[in-house]
């Protein structure tokens, strides 16, 4: 019998299934362990000492610590996760609104001309200053046009 045939004979399909199943359970276990540790730090209701106690319990006796934590505090784990996701979404929406709204506040040429008219009406600028400022606004804040040779 060759080495490959012997390996297939020694490690049947059912054993391969159980190996895959055990590996899947270990991965599932580590995901649960990390979620519990993250939840311990996320919970604002726990004091620092309680967080340290739960963390030590989950590290020293990981299986028992995680199962006890899930039984004792598992109901609110989902609520805390949803609250954090909602807070992140609100912060993102606020950032998008602020960023998108930044371009809307730039005054248009009409707004600038209206302000200039108000300033001239109050007498703060002369008609000549108004004309120069109006040319700047209408030329889109560029350099003033060269004087005409009239």
Short mmCIF file of C-alpha atoms in Angstrom, two decimals:
data_model
loop_
_atom_site.label_atom_id
_atom_site.label_comp_id
_atom_site.label_asym_id
_atom_site.label_seq_id
_atom_site.Cartn_x
_atom_site.Cartn_y
_atom_site.Cartn_z
CA UNK A 1 0.00 0.00 0.00
CA UNK A 2 1.38 3.46 -0.94
CA UNK A 3 1.62 6.34 1.52
CA UNK A 4 -1.31 8.26 -0.06
CA UNK A 5 -3.57 5.23 -0.01
CA UNK A 6 -2.61 4.53 3.59
CA UNK A 7 -3.40 8.15 4.60
CA UNK A 8 -6.84 7.95 2.97
CA UNK A 9 -7.46 4.66 4.73
CA UNK A 10 -6.27 6.00 8.07
CA UNK A 11 -8.20 9.32 7.83
CA UNK A 12 -11.70 8.59 6.50
CA UNK A 13 -14.24 11.15 5.31
CA UNK A 14 -16.11 11.25 8.63
CA UNK A 15 -12.90 12.14 10.46
CA UNK A 16 -12.28 14.97 7.98
CA UNK A 17 -15.81 16.24 8.64
CA UNK A 18 -15.24 16.22 12.40
CA UNK A 19 -11.91 18.02 12.00
CA UNK A 20 -13.56 20.77 9.94
CA UNK A 21 -16.36 20.99 12.49
CA UNK A 22 -13.93 21.36 15.40
CA UNK A 23 -11.95 24.04 13.55
CA UNK A 24 -15.21 25.90 12.86
CA UNK A 25 -16.15 25.72 16.57
CA UNK A 26 -12.75 27.11 17.57
CA UNK A 27 -13.13 30.02 15.17
CA UNK A 28 -16.66 30.62 16.50
CA UNK A 29 -15.32 30.52 20.04
CA UNK A 30 -12.62 33.11 19.35
CA UNK A 31 -15.13 35.41 17.66
CA UNK A 32 -17.39 35.17 20.72
CA UNK A 33 -14.45 35.75 23.07
CA UNK A 34 -13.39 38.92 21.24
CA UNK A 35 -16.97 40.21 21.08
CA UNK A 36 -17.32 39.75 24.84
CA UNK A 37 -14.01 41.55 25.48
CA UNK A 38 -15.07 44.44 23.20
CA UNK A 39 -18.44 44.59 24.96
CA UNK A 40 -16.75 44.73 28.36
CA UNK A 41 -14.85 47.86 27.29
CA UNK A 42 -17.85 49.36 25.46
CA UNK A 43 -20.22 49.16 28.43
CA UNK A 44 -20.45 52.54 30.17
CA UNK A 45 -22.54 51.13 33.03
CA UNK A 46 -19.65 49.04 34.37
CA UNK A 47 -17.10 50.65 36.64
CA UNK A 48 -13.39 50.22 36.03
CA UNK A 49 -13.12 47.54 38.69
CA UNK A 50 -16.04 45.58 37.28
CA UNK A 51 -14.51 45.75 33.80
CA UNK A 52 -11.19 44.52 35.16
CA UNK A 53 -12.95 41.70 37.04
CA UNK A 54 -14.88 40.53 33.99
CA UNK A 55 -11.75 40.75 31.86
CA UNK A 56 -9.67 38.71 34.31
CA UNK A 57 -12.51 36.18 34.60
CA UNK A 58 -12.68 35.82 30.81
CA UNK A 59 -8.90 35.49 30.46
CA UNK A 60 -8.21 33.15 33.40
CA UNK A 61 -11.22 30.89 32.84
CA UNK A 62 -12.13 31.71 29.23
CA UNK A 63 -14.89 29.16 28.62
CA UNK A 64 -16.62 29.68 31.93
CA UNK A 65 -16.02 33.44 31.95
CA UNK A 66 -17.49 33.99 28.50
CA UNK A 67 -20.50 31.76 29.13
CA UNK A 68 -21.24 33.44 32.47
CA UNK A 69 -20.87 36.89 30.85
CA UNK A 70 -23.23 35.96 28.01
CA UNK A 71 -25.80 34.62 30.44
CA UNK A 72 -25.51 37.54 32.88
CA UNK A 73 -25.09 40.46 30.48
CA UNK A 74 -25.77 39.04 27.02
CA UNK A 75 -29.20 40.62 26.63
CA UNK A 76 -27.75 44.13 26.55
CA UNK A 77 -24.79 43.25 24.30
CA UNK A 78 -26.97 43.70 21.23
CA UNK A 79 -28.42 46.96 22.53
CA UNK A 80 -24.95 48.40 23.10
CA UNK A 81 -23.81 47.31 19.65
CA UNK A 82 -26.87 48.87 17.99
CA UNK A 83 -26.38 52.09 19.98
CA UNK A 84 -22.75 52.30 18.88
CA UNK A 85 -23.67 51.65 15.23
CA UNK A 86 -26.39 54.31 15.42
CA UNK A 87 -23.95 56.83 16.95
CA UNK A 88 -21.39 56.13 14.23
CA UNK A 89 -24.05 56.56 11.53
CA UNK A 90 -25.21 59.86 13.05
CA UNK A 91 -21.64 61.14 13.23
CA UNK A 92 -21.08 60.16 9.61
CA UNK A 93 -24.33 61.81 8.50
CA UNK A 94 -23.40 64.98 10.39
CA UNK A 95 -19.98 65.02 8.74
CA UNK A 96 -21.51 64.56 5.28
CA UNK A 97 -24.05 67.33 5.91
CA UNK A 98 -21.34 69.72 7.11
CA UNK A 99 -19.03 68.87 4.23
CA UNK A 100 -21.72 69.04 1.56
CA UNK A 101 -23.18 72.22 3.02
CA UNK A 102 -19.84 74.04 3.01
CA UNK A 103 -20.15 74.87 -0.70
CA UNK A 104 -23.66 76.25 -0.35
CA UNK A 105 -22.65 79.14 1.90
CA UNK A 106 -20.43 80.85 -0.64
CA UNK A 107 -22.07 84.14 -1.54
CA UNK A 108 -23.09 84.63 -5.14
CA UNK A 109 -22.43 87.70 -7.25
CA UNK A 110 -25.99 88.87 -6.65
CA UNK A 111 -25.48 88.65 -2.87
CA UNK A 112 -22.27 90.65 -3.13
CA UNK A 113 -23.93 93.31 -5.30
CA UNK A 114 -26.81 93.59 -2.84
CA UNK A 115 -24.34 94.11 0.03
CA UNK A 116 -22.47 96.71 -1.99
CA UNK A 117 -25.72 98.55 -2.70
CA UNK A 118 -26.57 98.58 1.00
CA UNK A 119 -23.13 99.92 1.89
CA UNK A 120 -23.41 102.66 -0.75
CA UNK A 121 -26.93 103.53 0.43
CA UNK A 122 -25.61 104.01 3.98
CA UNK A 123 -22.95 106.31 2.61
CA UNK A 124 -20.00 104.19 3.72
CA UNK A 125 -18.49 104.12 0.22
CA UNK A 126 -18.51 106.57 -2.66
CA UNK A 127 -20.01 105.96 -6.08
CA UNK A 128 -16.52 105.51 -7.52
CA UNK A 129 -15.62 102.84 -4.92
CA UNK A 130 -18.94 101.16 -5.60
CA UNK A 131 -18.18 101.05 -9.34
CA UNK A 132 -14.73 99.51 -8.77
CA UNK A 133 -16.11 96.93 -6.34
CA UNK A 134 -18.96 96.11 -8.74
CA UNK A 135 -16.45 95.49 -11.53
CA UNK A 136 -14.53 93.12 -9.25
CA UNK A 137 -17.68 91.22 -8.33
CA UNK A 138 -18.84 90.96 -11.92
CA UNK A 139 -15.41 89.81 -13.09
CA UNK A 140 -15.63 86.99 -10.51
CA UNK A 141 -13.13 88.51 -8.07
CA UNK A 142 -10.43 88.75 -10.72
CA UNK A 143 -8.07 91.66 -11.18
CA UNK A 144 -9.76 94.91 -12.12
CA UNK A 145 -10.25 95.49 -15.80
CA UNK A 146 -7.84 97.99 -17.39
CA UNK A 147 -9.23 101.50 -17.53
CA UNK A 148 -10.82 102.44 -20.77
CA UNK A 149 -9.23 105.30 -22.70
CA UNK A 150 -12.23 107.65 -22.68
#
